[in-house]
Structures are given as C-alpha cells and as structure tokens.
PDB file of C-alpha atoms and ligand atoms in Angstrom:
ATOM      1  CA  MET Q  21      18.562  10.032  -4.074  1.00  0.00           C
ATOM      2  CA  SER Q  22      20.611  11.223  -1.099  1.00  0.00           C
ATOM      3  CA  SER Q  23      19.671  14.862  -1.779  1.00  0.00           C
ATOM      4  CA  THR Q  24      16.052  13.902  -1.170  1.00  0.00           C
ATOM      5  CA  ILE Q  25      16.872  12.567   2.287  1.00  0.00           C
ATOM      6  CA  GLU Q  26      18.212  15.963   3.292  1.00  0.00           C
ATOM      7  CA  ARG Q  27      15.074  17.760   2.154  1.00  0.00           C
ATOM      8  CA  GLU Q  28      12.937  19.319   4.860  1.00  0.00           C
ATOM      9  CA  LEU Q  29       9.422  17.958   4.614  1.00  0.00           C
ATOM     10  CA  GLU Q  30       6.478  18.998   6.741  1.00  0.00           C
ATOM     11  CA  LEU Q  31       3.851  16.324   7.387  1.00  0.00           C
ATOM     12  CA  ARG Q  32       0.420  17.574   8.391  1.00  0.00           C
ATOM     13  CA  ALA Q  33      -3.278  16.780   8.294  1.00  0.00           C
ATOM     14  CA  LEU Q  34      -4.900  18.522   5.312  1.00  0.00           C
ATOM     15  CA  THR Q  35      -8.170  20.415   5.627  1.00  0.00           C
ATOM     16  CA  ARG Q  36      -8.423  22.972   2.791  1.00  0.00           C
ATOM     17  CA  MET Q  37      -9.730  22.528  -0.760  1.00  0.00           C
ATOM     18  CA  GLU Q  38      -6.517  23.954  -2.289  1.00  0.00           C
ATOM     19  CA  GLU Q  39      -4.558  21.267  -0.452  1.00  0.00           C
ATOM     20  CA  PHE Q  40      -6.883  18.541  -1.725  1.00  0.00           C
ATOM     21  CA  ASP Q  41      -6.551  19.950  -5.251  1.00  0.00           C
ATOM     22  CA  ALA Q  42      -2.778  19.478  -4.940  1.00  0.00           C
ATOM     23  CA  CYS Q  43      -3.413  15.839  -3.935  1.00  0.00           C
ATOM     24  CA  VAL Q  44      -5.551  15.313  -7.030  1.00  0.00           C
ATOM     25  CA  GLU Q  45      -2.817  16.795  -9.236  1.00  0.00           C
ATOM     26  CA  LEU Q  46      -0.270  14.439  -7.720  1.00  0.00           C
ATOM     27  CA  GLN Q  47      -2.683  11.535  -8.089  1.00  0.00           C
ATOM     28  CA  ARG Q  48      -2.996  12.346 -11.792  1.00  0.00           C
ATOM     29  CA  ARG Q  49       0.785  12.290 -12.223  1.00  0.00           C
ATOM     30  CA  VAL Q  50       1.359   9.130 -10.176  1.00  0.00           C
ATOM     31  CA  TRP Q  51      -1.372   6.910 -11.600  1.00  0.00           C
ATOM     32  CA  GLY Q  52      -2.144   8.589 -14.918  1.00  0.00           C
ATOM     33  CA  PHE Q  53      -5.870   8.015 -14.335  1.00  0.00           C
ATOM     34  CA  ASP Q  54      -8.623   9.198 -16.682  1.00  0.00           C
ATOM     35  CA  ASP Q  55     -10.882  11.833 -15.133  1.00  0.00           C
ATOM     36  CA  ALA Q  56     -13.522   9.149 -14.522  1.00  0.00           C
ATOM     37  CA  ASP Q  57     -11.163   7.150 -12.272  1.00  0.00           C
ATOM     38  CA  LEU Q  58      -9.708  10.107 -10.344  1.00  0.00           C
ATOM     39  CA  VAL Q  59     -10.694  10.528  -6.709  1.00  0.00           C
ATOM     40  CA  PRO Q  60     -11.830  14.180  -6.700  1.00  0.00           C
ATOM     41  CA  SER Q  61     -10.970  16.884  -4.160  1.00  0.00           C
ATOM     42  CA  ARG Q  62     -14.405  16.751  -2.601  1.00  0.00           C
ATOM     43  CA  MET Q  63     -13.904  13.084  -1.638  1.00  0.00           C
ATOM     44  CA  PHE Q  64     -10.697  14.051   0.143  1.00  0.00           C
ATOM     45  CA  LEU Q  65     -12.722  16.667   1.988  1.00  0.00           C
ATOM     46  CA  ILE Q  66     -15.392  14.150   2.937  1.00  0.00           C
ATOM     47  CA  ALA Q  67     -12.763  11.659   4.142  1.00  0.00           C
ATOM     48  CA  ALA Q  68     -11.214  14.354   6.333  1.00  0.00           C
ATOM     49  CA  LYS Q  69     -14.598  15.367   7.745  1.00  0.00           C
ATOM     50  CA  THR Q  70     -15.952  11.885   8.463  1.00  0.00           C
ATOM     51  CA  GLY Q  71     -13.246  10.284  10.575  1.00  0.00           C
ATOM     52  CA  GLY Q  72     -10.876   9.339   7.762  1.00  0.00           C
ATOM     53  CA  GLN Q  73      -7.392  10.710   7.215  1.00  0.00           C
ATOM     54  CA  VAL Q  74      -5.728  13.022   4.731  1.00  0.00           C
ATOM     55  CA  PHE Q  75      -2.054  13.608   5.464  1.00  0.00           C
ATOM     56  CA  GLY Q  76       0.249  15.497   3.156  1.00  0.00           C
ATOM     57  CA  ALA Q  77       4.029  15.980   3.084  1.00  0.00           C
ATOM     58  CA  TRP Q  78       5.171  19.366   1.850  1.00  0.00           C
ATOM     59  CA  GLU Q  79       8.438  20.828   0.709  1.00  0.00           C
ATOM     60  CA  GLY Q  80       7.443  24.455   0.984  1.00  0.00           C
ATOM     61  CA  GLU Q  81       4.483  24.847  -1.375  1.00  0.00           C
ATOM     62  CA  ARG Q  82       5.203  21.610  -3.203  1.00  0.00           C
ATOM     63  CA  LEU Q  83       3.286  18.481  -2.272  1.00  0.00           C
ATOM     64  CA  ALA Q  84       5.715  15.539  -2.071  1.00  0.00           C
ATOM     65  CA  GLY Q  85       3.219  12.864  -1.040  1.00  0.00           C
ATOM     66  CA  TYR Q  86      -0.099  12.131   0.601  1.00  0.00           C
ATOM     67  CA  ALA Q  87      -2.088   9.387   2.308  1.00  0.00           C
ATOM     68  CA  LEU Q  88      -5.870   9.172   2.084  1.00  0.00           C
ATOM     69  CA  ALA Q  89      -7.983   6.879   4.283  1.00  0.00           C
ATOM     70  CA  PHE Q  90     -11.689   6.376   4.882  1.00  0.00           C
ATOM     71  CA  VAL Q  91     -13.287   5.151   8.056  1.00  0.00           C
ATOM     72  CA  GLY Q  92     -14.884   1.702   8.042  1.00  0.00           C
ATOM     73  CA  ASP Q  93     -17.075  -0.350  10.353  1.00  0.00           C
ATOM     74  CA  ARG Q  94     -16.938  -4.133  10.407  1.00  0.00           C
ATOM     75  CA  HIS Q  95     -19.077  -6.022  12.909  1.00  0.00           C
ATOM     76  CA  GLY Q  96     -19.314  -2.877  14.991  1.00  0.00           C
ATOM     77  CA  ARG Q  97     -15.569  -2.252  15.115  1.00  0.00           C
ATOM     78  CA  ILE Q  98     -14.140   0.883  13.605  1.00  0.00           C
ATOM     79  CA  TYR Q  99     -11.138   0.531  11.298  1.00  0.00           C
ATOM     80  CA  LEU Q 100      -9.468   2.621   8.589  1.00  0.00           C
ATOM     81  CA  HIS Q 101      -9.357   1.781   4.914  1.00  0.00           C
ATOM     82  CA  SER Q 102      -6.342   3.522   3.431  1.00  0.00           C
ATOM     83  CA  HIS Q 103      -7.320   4.050  -0.164  1.00  0.00           C
ATOM     84  CA  MET Q 104      -4.254   5.852  -1.501  1.00  0.00           C
ATOM     85  CA  LEU Q 105      -0.612   6.411  -0.694  1.00  0.00           C
ATOM     86  CA  ALA Q 106       1.273   8.459  -3.255  1.00  0.00           C
ATOM     87  CA  VAL Q 107       4.794   9.848  -3.283  1.00  0.00           C
ATOM     88  CA  ASP Q 108       6.008  12.117  -6.072  1.00  0.00           C
ATOM     89  CA  ALA Q 109       8.635  10.249  -8.140  1.00  0.00           C
ATOM     90  CA  ALA Q 110      11.267  12.849  -7.182  1.00  0.00           C
ATOM     91  CA  PHE Q 111      10.856  11.973  -3.491  1.00  0.00           C
ATOM     92  CA  ARG Q 112      10.687   8.164  -3.617  1.00  0.00           C
ATOM     93  CA  ASN Q 113      12.864   5.613  -1.868  1.00  0.00           C
ATOM     94  CA  SER Q 114      13.900   8.007   0.866  1.00  0.00           C
ATOM     95  CA  GLY Q 115      11.483   6.830   3.513  1.00  0.00           C
ATOM     96  CA  LEU Q 116       8.622   9.254   2.849  1.00  0.00           C
ATOM     97  CA  GLY Q 117       6.079   6.511   2.114  1.00  0.00           C
ATOM     98  CA  ARG Q 118       6.997   4.923   5.431  1.00  0.00           C
ATOM     99  CA  ARG Q 119       6.730   8.238   7.283  1.00  0.00           C
ATOM    100  CA  LEU Q 120       3.237   8.786   5.913  1.00  0.00           C
ATOM    101  CA  LYS Q 121       2.161   5.287   7.002  1.00  0.00           C
ATOM    102  CA  LEU Q 122       3.639   5.867  10.473  1.00  0.00           C
ATOM    103  CA  ARG Q 123       1.748   9.165  10.744  1.00  0.00           C
ATOM    104  CA  GLN Q 124      -1.471   7.350   9.832  1.00  0.00           C
ATOM    105  CA  ARG Q 125      -0.752   4.703  12.456  1.00  0.00           C
ATOM    106  CA  GLU Q 126       0.017   7.249  15.163  1.00  0.00           C
ATOM    107  CA  ASP Q 127      -3.233   9.096  14.470  1.00  0.00           C
ATOM    108  CA  ALA Q 128      -5.241   5.859  14.420  1.00  0.00           C
ATOM    109  CA  LEU Q 129      -3.799   4.685  17.738  1.00  0.00           C
ATOM    110  CA  GLU Q 130      -4.518   8.041  19.350  1.00  0.00           C
ATOM    111  CA  ARG Q 131      -8.141   7.477  18.376  1.00  0.00           C
ATOM    112  CA  GLY Q 132      -8.207   3.888  19.632  1.00  0.00           C
ATOM    113  CA  ILE Q 133      -8.302   2.350  16.143  1.00  0.00           C
ATOM    114  CA  GLU Q 134      -6.341  -0.896  15.920  1.00  0.00           C
ATOM    115  CA  LEU Q 135      -6.689  -1.961  12.289  1.00  0.00           C
ATOM    116  CA  MET Q 136      -5.823  -0.272   9.024  1.00  0.00           C
ATOM    117  CA  GLU Q 137      -6.422  -2.018   5.729  1.00  0.00           C
ATOM    118  CA  TRP Q 138      -5.609  -1.221   2.131  1.00  0.00           C
ATOM    119  CA  THR Q 139      -5.327  -3.164  -1.072  1.00  0.00           C
ATOM    120  CA  PHE Q 140      -2.351  -3.532  -3.388  1.00  0.00           C
ATOM    121  CA  ASP Q 141      -1.505  -5.109  -6.695  1.00  0.00           C
ATOM    122  CA  PRO Q 142       0.358  -8.367  -5.972  1.00  0.00           C
ATOM    123  CA  LEU Q 143       2.407  -7.882  -9.148  1.00  0.00           C
ATOM    124  CA  GLU Q 144       3.993  -4.657  -7.801  1.00  0.00           C
ATOM    125  CA  ILE Q 145       7.180  -5.957  -6.191  1.00  0.00           C
ATOM    126  CA  LYS Q 146       8.103  -2.729  -4.428  1.00  0.00           C
ATOM    127  CA  ASN Q 147       4.662  -2.331  -2.854  1.00  0.00           C
ATOM    128  CA  ALA Q 148       4.526  -5.937  -1.670  1.00  0.00           C
ATOM    129  CA  TYR Q 149       7.947  -5.609  -0.055  1.00  0.00           C
ATOM    130  CA  PHE Q 150       7.040  -2.260   1.501  1.00  0.00           C
ATOM    131  CA  ASN Q 151       3.719  -3.497   2.917  1.00  0.00           C
ATOM    132  CA  LEU Q 152       4.670  -6.962   4.167  1.00  0.00           C
ATOM    133  CA  ARG Q 153       8.333  -6.654   5.011  1.00  0.00           C
ATOM    134  CA  ARG Q 154       8.836  -3.016   6.008  1.00  0.00           C
ATOM    135  CA  LEU Q 155       5.480  -2.291   7.664  1.00  0.00           C
ATOM    136  CA  GLY Q 156       4.558  -5.752   8.958  1.00  0.00           C
ATOM    137  CA  ALA Q 157       1.152  -5.934   7.275  1.00  0.00           C
ATOM    138  CA  ILE Q 158      -0.158  -9.397   6.433  1.00  0.00           C
ATOM    139  CA  ALA Q 159      -2.312 -10.573   3.528  1.00  0.00           C
ATOM    140  CA  ARG Q 160      -4.733 -13.472   3.516  1.00  0.00           C
ATOM    141  CA  ILE Q 161      -7.501 -12.219   1.217  1.00  0.00           C
ATOM    142  CA  TYR Q 162      -7.237 -12.109  -2.580  1.00  0.00           C
ATOM    143  CA  VAL Q 163      -9.760 -10.064  -4.551  1.00  0.00           C
ATOM    144  CA  ALA Q 164      -9.859 -10.824  -8.276  1.00  0.00           C
ATOM    145  CA  ASN Q 165     -10.481  -7.795 -10.510  1.00  0.00           C
ATOM    146  CA  GLN Q 166     -11.531  -5.542  -7.631  1.00  0.00           C
ATOM    147  CA  TYR Q 167     -12.223  -2.391  -9.647  1.00  0.00           C
ATOM    148  CA  GLY Q 168     -12.930  -3.896 -13.063  1.00  0.00           C
ATOM    149  CA  GLN Q 169     -11.083  -2.200 -15.927  1.00  0.00           C
ATOM    150  CA  SER Q 170      -8.763   0.635 -14.839  1.00  0.00           C
ATOM    151  CA  SER Q 171      -7.233   3.534 -16.736  1.00  0.00           C
ATOM    152  CA  SER Q 172      -4.235   3.498 -14.371  1.00  0.00           C
ATOM    153  CA  ARG Q 173      -0.903   3.497 -16.152  1.00  0.00           C
ATOM    154  CA  LEU Q 174       0.389   1.212 -13.379  1.00  0.00           C
ATOM    155  CA  GLN Q 175      -2.203  -1.444 -14.173  1.00  0.00           C
ATOM    156  CA  GLY Q 176      -1.400  -2.146 -17.831  1.00  0.00           C
ATOM    157  CA  ALA Q 177      -4.528  -3.721 -19.345  1.00  0.00           C
ATOM    158  CA  LEU Q 178      -4.715  -6.421 -16.676  1.00  0.00           C
ATOM    159  CA  PRO Q 179      -7.647  -7.219 -14.382  1.00  0.00           C
ATOM    160  CA  THR Q 180      -7.352  -5.174 -11.163  1.00  0.00           C
ATOM    161  CA  ASP Q 181      -6.465  -8.054  -8.833  1.00  0.00           C
ATOM    162  CA  ARG Q 182      -5.680  -6.923  -5.301  1.00  0.00           C
ATOM    163  CA  LEU Q 183      -4.413  -8.359  -2.042  1.00  0.00           C
ATOM    164  CA  VAL Q 184      -5.891  -6.967   1.146  1.00  0.00           C
ATOM    165  CA  ALA Q 185      -3.148  -5.710   3.462  1.00  0.00           C
ATOM    166  CA  GLU Q 186      -4.156  -5.917   7.117  1.00  0.00           C
ATOM    167  CA  TRP Q 187      -2.054  -3.747   9.388  1.00  0.00           C
ATOM    168  CA  TRP Q 188      -2.799  -4.680  12.988  1.00  0.00           C
ATOM    169  CA  LEU Q 189      -1.425  -1.510  14.467  1.00  0.00           C
ATOM    170  CA  ARG Q 190      -0.825  -2.655  18.036  1.00  0.00           C
ATOM    171  CA  SER Q 191       0.082  -6.273  17.359  1.00  0.00           C
ATOM    172  CA  PRO Q 192       3.458  -7.584  18.566  1.00  0.00           C
ATOM    173  CA  ARG Q 193       4.285  -8.349  14.936  1.00  0.00           C
ATOM    174  CA  VAL Q 194       3.859  -4.732  13.836  1.00  0.00           C
ATOM    175  CA  VAL Q 195       5.502  -3.279  16.940  1.00  0.00           C
ATOM    176  CA  GLN Q 196       8.498  -5.578  16.387  1.00  0.00           C
ATOM    177  CA  THR Q 197       8.640  -4.814  12.656  1.00  0.00           C
ATOM    178  CA  LEU Q 198       8.684  -1.079  13.222  1.00  0.00           C
ATOM    179  CA  ALA Q 199      11.259  -1.355  16.012  1.00  0.00           C
ATOM    180  CA  GLN Q 200      13.714  -3.481  14.035  1.00  0.00           C
ATOM    181  CA  GLY Q 201      12.880  -2.229  10.534  1.00  0.00           C
ATOM    182  CA  LEU Q 202      11.919  -5.596   9.055  1.00  0.00           C
ATOM    183  CA  ALA Q 203       9.135  -8.081   9.729  1.00  0.00           C
ATOM    184  CA  PRO Q 204      10.201 -10.999  11.933  1.00  0.00           C
ATOM    185  CA  ASP Q 205      11.326 -14.277  10.387  1.00  0.00           C
ATOM    186  CA  PHE Q 206       8.973 -17.249  10.474  1.00  0.00           C
ATOM    187  CA  ALA Q 207       8.694 -20.812   9.169  1.00  0.00           C
ATOM    188  CA  VAL Q 208       8.111 -20.375   5.440  1.00  0.00           C
ATOM    189  CA  THR Q 209       5.796 -23.030   4.019  1.00  0.00           C
ATOM    190  CA  ALA Q 210       5.726 -21.852   0.389  1.00  0.00           C
ATOM    191  CA  LYS Q 211       6.891 -19.056  -1.927  1.00  0.00           C
ATOM    192  CA  VAL Q 212       5.045 -17.383  -4.764  1.00  0.00           C
ATOM    193  CA  GLU Q 213       7.471 -15.886  -7.267  1.00  0.00           C
ATOM    194  CA  VAL Q 214       7.232 -12.579  -9.121  1.00  0.00           C
ATOM    195  CA  PRO Q 215       9.931 -12.109 -11.795  1.00  0.00           C
ATOM    196  CA  ALA Q 216      11.632  -8.745 -12.296  1.00  0.00           C
ATOM    197  CA  GLU Q 217      10.318  -8.579 -15.880  1.00  0.00           C
ATOM    198  CA  ILE Q 218       6.720  -8.199 -14.687  1.00  0.00           C
ATOM    199  CA  ALA Q 219       6.767  -4.375 -14.808  1.00  0.00           C
ATOM    200  CA  ARG Q 220       7.995  -4.423 -18.419  1.00  0.00           C
ATOM    201  CA  TRP Q 221       5.475  -7.117 -19.392  1.00  0.00           C
ATOM    202  CA  LYS Q 222       2.635  -5.078 -17.892  1.00  0.00           C
ATOM    203  CA  GLN Q 223       3.612  -1.895 -19.665  1.00  0.00           C
ATOM    204  CA  ALA Q 224       4.122  -3.643 -23.013  1.00  0.00           C
ATOM    205  CA  GLY Q 225       0.876  -5.615 -22.846  1.00  0.00           C
ATOM    206  CA  ASP Q 226       2.942  -8.818 -23.011  1.00  0.00           C
ATOM    207  CA  PRO Q 227       0.683 -11.874 -22.530  1.00  0.00           C
ATOM    208  CA  ARG Q 228       3.129 -13.256 -19.964  1.00  0.00           C
ATOM    209  CA  ALA Q 229       1.875 -10.596 -17.510  1.00  0.00           C
ATOM    210  CA  GLY Q 230      -1.668 -11.965 -17.590  1.00  0.00           C
ATOM    211  CA  GLN Q 231      -0.418 -15.555 -17.419  1.00  0.00           C
ATOM    212  CA  LEU Q 232       1.660 -14.806 -14.352  1.00  0.00           C
ATOM    213  CA  GLN Q 233      -1.209 -12.922 -12.731  1.00  0.00           C
ATOM    214  CA  ALA Q 234      -3.562 -15.885 -13.262  1.00  0.00           C
ATOM    215  CA  ALA Q 235      -1.012 -18.439 -12.010  1.00  0.00           C
ATOM    216  CA  ASN Q 236      -0.177 -16.423  -8.883  1.00  0.00           C
ATOM    217  CA  ARG Q 237      -3.847 -15.716  -8.216  1.00  0.00           C
ATOM    218  CA  HIS Q 238      -4.464 -19.459  -8.197  1.00  0.00           C
ATOM    219  CA  ARG Q 239      -1.508 -20.169  -5.891  1.00  0.00           C
ATOM    220  CA  LEU Q 240      -2.354 -17.437  -3.424  1.00  0.00           C
ATOM    221  CA  GLU Q 241      -6.071 -18.256  -3.327  1.00  0.00           C
ATOM    222  CA  GLN Q 242      -5.288 -21.923  -2.679  1.00  0.00           C
ATOM    223  CA  ALA Q 243      -2.801 -21.101   0.050  1.00  0.00           C
ATOM    224  CA  PHE Q 244      -5.203 -18.699   1.760  1.00  0.00           C
ATOM    225  CA  ALA Q 245      -8.008 -21.266   1.580  1.00  0.00           C
ATOM    226  CA  ALA Q 246      -5.661 -23.715   3.336  1.00  0.00           C
ATOM    227  CA  GLY Q 247      -5.120 -21.290   6.225  1.00  0.00           C
ATOM    228  CA  GLN Q 248      -1.834 -19.768   5.145  1.00  0.00           C
ATOM    229  CA  ALA Q 249      -1.109 -16.057   4.872  1.00  0.00           C
ATOM    230  CA  ALA Q 250       1.514 -13.890   3.177  1.00  0.00           C
ATOM    231  CA  LEU Q 251       3.677 -12.913   6.157  1.00  0.00           C
ATOM    232  CA  GLY Q 252       6.834 -11.840   4.407  1.00  0.00           C
ATOM    233  CA  TYR Q 253       8.344 -10.857   1.116  1.00  0.00           C
ATOM    234  CA  GLU Q 254      11.718 -11.604  -0.375  1.00  0.00           C
ATOM    235  CA  ARG Q 255      13.321  -8.906  -2.464  1.00  0.00           C
ATOM    236  CA  ARG Q 256      16.288  -9.936  -4.594  1.00  0.00           C
ATOM    237  CA  LEU Q 257      19.159  -8.042  -6.191  1.00  0.00           C
ATOM    238  CA  ASP Q 258      18.036  -9.067  -9.687  1.00  0.00           C
ATOM    239  CA  GLY Q 259      14.787  -7.124  -9.102  1.00  0.00           C
ATOM    240  CA  SER Q 260      12.580 -10.176  -8.592  1.00  0.00           C
ATOM    241  CA  GLY Q 261      10.486 -10.856  -5.521  1.00  0.00           C
ATOM    242  CA  ALA Q 262       8.542 -13.613  -3.804  1.00  0.00           C
ATOM    243  CA  PHE Q 263       5.679 -13.806  -1.343  1.00  0.00           C
ATOM    244  CA  LEU Q 264       6.624 -15.845   1.708  1.00  0.00           C
ATOM    245  CA  LEU Q 265       3.711 -17.845   3.039  1.00  0.00           C
ATOM    246  CA  GLY Q 266       3.271 -19.266   6.488  1.00  0.00           C
ATOM    247  CA  HIS Q 267       0.624 -20.437   8.910  1.00  0.00           C
ATOM    248  CA  TRP Q 268      -1.230 -17.878  10.918  1.00  0.00           C
ATOM    249  CA  GLU Q 269      -3.084 -18.647  14.081  1.00  0.00           C
ATOM    250  CA  GLY Q 270      -5.782 -16.773  15.856  1.00  0.00           C
ATOM    251  CA  ASN Q 271      -6.390 -13.078  15.723  1.00  0.00           C
ATOM    252  CA  TRP Q 272      -3.582 -10.894  14.448  1.00  0.00           C
ATOM    253  CA  GLY Q 273      -4.860  -8.032  16.524  1.00  0.00           C
ATOM    254  CA  GLN Q 274      -3.937  -9.810  19.777  1.00  0.00           C
TER     255      GLN Q 274
HETATM  256  C1  COA L  81       4.545   2.982  -2.951  1.00  0.00           C
HETATM  257  C2  COA L  81       5.098   4.355  -2.654  1.00  0.00           C
HETATM  258  C3  COA L  81       4.050   5.219  -1.968  1.00  0.00           C
HETATM  259  C4  COA L  81       6.312   4.204  -1.689  1.00  0.00           C
HETATM  260  O1  COA L  81       6.819   5.493  -1.350  1.00  0.00           O
HETATM  261  P1  COA L  81       8.385   5.699  -1.023  1.00  0.00           P
HETATM  262  O2  COA L  81       8.527   7.054  -0.438  1.00  0.00           O
HETATM  263  O3  COA L  81       9.210   5.369  -2.193  1.00  0.00           O
HETATM  264  O4  COA L  81       8.572   4.574   0.118  1.00  0.00           O
HETATM  265  P2  COA L  81       9.803   4.350   1.121  1.00  0.00           P
HETATM  266  O5  COA L  81      11.002   5.096   0.622  1.00  0.00           O
HETATM  267  O6  COA L  81       9.345   4.638   2.507  1.00  0.00           O
HETATM  268  O7  COA L  81       9.988   2.777   1.030  1.00  0.00           O
HETATM  269  C5  COA L  81      10.125   2.124  -0.197  1.00  0.00           C
HETATM  270  C6  COA L  81      10.893   0.831  -0.003  1.00  0.00           C
HETATM  271  O8  COA L  81      10.806   0.052  -1.206  1.00  0.00           O
HETATM  272  C7  COA L  81      12.107  -0.289  -1.606  1.00  0.00           C
HETATM  273  N1  COA L  81      12.140  -0.454  -3.057  1.00  0.00           N
HETATM  274  C8  COA L  81      12.327   0.490  -4.002  1.00  0.00           C
HETATM  275  N2  COA L  81      12.278  -0.067  -5.231  1.00  0.00           N
HETATM  276  C9  COA L  81      12.051  -1.384  -5.045  1.00  0.00           C
HETATM  277  C10 COA L  81      11.880  -2.486  -5.920  1.00  0.00           C
HETATM  278  N3  COA L  81      11.938  -2.338  -7.244  1.00  0.00           N
HETATM  279  N4  COA L  81      11.643  -3.699  -5.382  1.00  0.00           N
HETATM  280  C11 COA L  81      11.556  -3.869  -4.059  1.00  0.00           C
HETATM  281  N5  COA L  81      11.702  -2.852  -3.165  1.00  0.00           N
HETATM  282  C12 COA L  81      11.936  -1.637  -3.667  1.00  0.00           C
HETATM  283  C13 COA L  81      12.971   0.852  -1.121  1.00  0.00           C
HETATM  284  O9  COA L  81      14.328   0.473  -1.054  1.00  0.00           O
HETATM  285  C14 COA L  81      12.363   1.073   0.248  1.00  0.00           C
HETATM  286  O10 COA L  81      12.758   0.084   1.142  1.00  0.00           O
HETATM  287  P3  COA L  81      13.926   0.352   2.230  1.00  0.00           P
HETATM  288  O11 COA L  81      13.382   1.415   3.136  1.00  0.00           O
HETATM  289  O12 COA L  81      14.103  -0.982   2.885  1.00  0.00           O
HETATM  290  O13 COA L  81      15.119   0.812   1.449  1.00  0.00           O
HETATM  291  C15 COA L  81       5.606   5.076  -3.955  1.00  0.00           C
HETATM  292  O14 COA L  81       6.515   4.234  -4.616  1.00  0.00           O
HETATM  293  C16 COA L  81       4.468   5.437  -4.910  1.00  0.00           C
HETATM  294  O15 COA L  81       3.882   6.513  -4.806  1.00  0.00           O
HETATM  295  N6  COA L  81       4.156   4.529  -5.863  1.00  0.00           N
HETATM  296  C17 COA L  81       3.086   4.750  -6.850  1.00  0.00           C
HETATM  297  C18 COA L  81       1.700   4.683  -6.225  1.00  0.00           C
HETATM  298  C19 COA L  81       1.464   3.411  -5.459  1.00  0.00           C
HETATM  299  O16 COA L  81       1.742   2.319  -5.932  1.00  0.00           O
HETATM  300  N7  COA L  81       0.923   3.554  -4.227  1.00  0.00           N
HETATM  301  C20 COA L  81       0.686   2.457  -3.318  1.00  0.00           C
HETATM  302  C21 COA L  81      -0.563   1.742  -3.609  1.00  0.00           C
HETATM  303  S1  COA L  81      -2.018   2.650  -3.239  1.00  0.00           S
END
C-alpha cells in the first residue's frame, strides 16, 4: 500500500449536497447497506448544520474517506457522537482513518468539547485495535443488539452488538497515546480473545460466530459490571486479537 501513502489527500469540512452525496456513495460501497439502512445526504447536511462534524478526505474529485458525527448532550455537557468513519478500501491502512479522527479531535477541542463517543463491533479486530490501542479510547459499556437486524455486509446475520468507545480528548491517556503512537501499558487483569477466523465465520454464517459473540458478550458485561474497562488491545501476527481489561478509577476526562 506504499503508493497510497504518497497520495496527496485534502481533508476538509464538507458543506455541499454534492459532497454529502459522495459520502453516501462511499457508505454504500463500504457497508453494503440496503437503502433503508443508509444514512442519507440530508442527515449529513443536518449534522453539519447542528454542531456535528462532516469531514472528507479527497484525492482530487475522488472521496477517499469521511467522518460523520452528531452533537450530543448528556447531563448538560456537550459531546460528539461519531456515527461513521469510512475509508475507501483502496486507501486503507495508510493512516487516513487516524488522520480523520485527529481532525475530528482538533475541531472538537477548538470548540471546547472534551468527549467523543462512537460504537464499534467487538468482533472487528482491526477496529478494536484502532480504537483502543492507536487512539487511546476506552470501552466500559456493552450494548447488545444496538440496531436490531442490519443489512450491513460487515455484520453477517449476527445481532448488532456494540461497544461504546469513549475518547476523552484532553485526558493524559489520550495525549500520551497520540504522542507515542500506542496506548500506555497497564496492569492487565483479564483478556477476552477474538480468533482470526471470526471474519470468515461471520461472512459464511458459521454458527461459531454467534457462539463467540455470545461468550464474549458475557465476559465483557461481567467485567464491566465488576468495574473493569477495556483499556488496550493485543493484535497478533496470526490475525487474532484480544481485549485487555484493567481497572479504571475516577473520571477519564480528568
Ligand atoms: C476502520 C477504518 C475506517 C480504518 O481506516 P484506515 O485508513 O485503514 O485506518 P488507519 O490506516 O489509520 O489505521 C488502521 C490500523 O489498523 C491496523 N490493521 C489493519 N488490519 C488489521 C487487522 N486485520 N487487525 C488488526 N489491525 C489491523 C493497521 O495496521 C493500522 O494500524 P497501524 O497504524 O498501527 O499500522 C477502515 O478500515 C474502514 O473504513 N472500515 C470499514 C468501515 C468501518 O468499520 N468503520 C468503523 C466503524 S464505524
């Protein structure tokens, strides 16, 4: 993928309907959603107009990736919910996903926003590694079957279980992670394994995918109930991964 690294990409906030249409086209290719599950252009427009974020990365006229976030309010504090991050397959694994997240963070901090959240499928090894290890997000909330049935190609026929990624944008943990490239080490109390075969099992409708999902859901929910959080992720050469759990104390935003 080295040729991708050399490509000149322009990252910018999107404002025009034609730009949002390009995001929807990319969304269709990345997730393979039915029309009913697609986030339409007008929702991108509304996000952009109501304090959310729509950033796109362009190679000339070609959209290479985008990030879409909505604004949220919890107990009177404003935060961002990043609903989608998509990178065209031809541009992946060259740091573009990370650049888009960093652009979102920079914009949020300029506006005094300290928390960004999003959800991710705990069976997607790459995403878990990217979120927890490369960005320094943490996860301590498990949502079983968040969206109900999904037409996403990435989901297989499984329930849409999601982990909530909390990215405390100013926290020492995140600042350190971004400075050194990897989340800091910590005392690991437990691991939750995800075998490399999971992607194949999901795509093939293999019952082992659902069994693993249920087993890991149980382990993660129990750990979170006992005050642990997913603070790291191990990525192995054989393609497998593992959540690294540890104790968290206090407010991650401090
Ligand atoms: C998730 C996604 C946005 C990441 O974009 P990207 O441009 O490839 O991301 P980056 O290149 O910045 O980082 C990806 C990291 O994952 C690593 N990675 C790639 N394949 C991996 C795998 N199978 N297992 C673990 N890590 C993997 C890369 O090596 C890279 O880490 P590094 O920087 O330490 O080398 C992109 O893969 C995508 O669009 N996926 C489909 C949609 C999706 O799942 N979106 C996120 C949920 S909303």
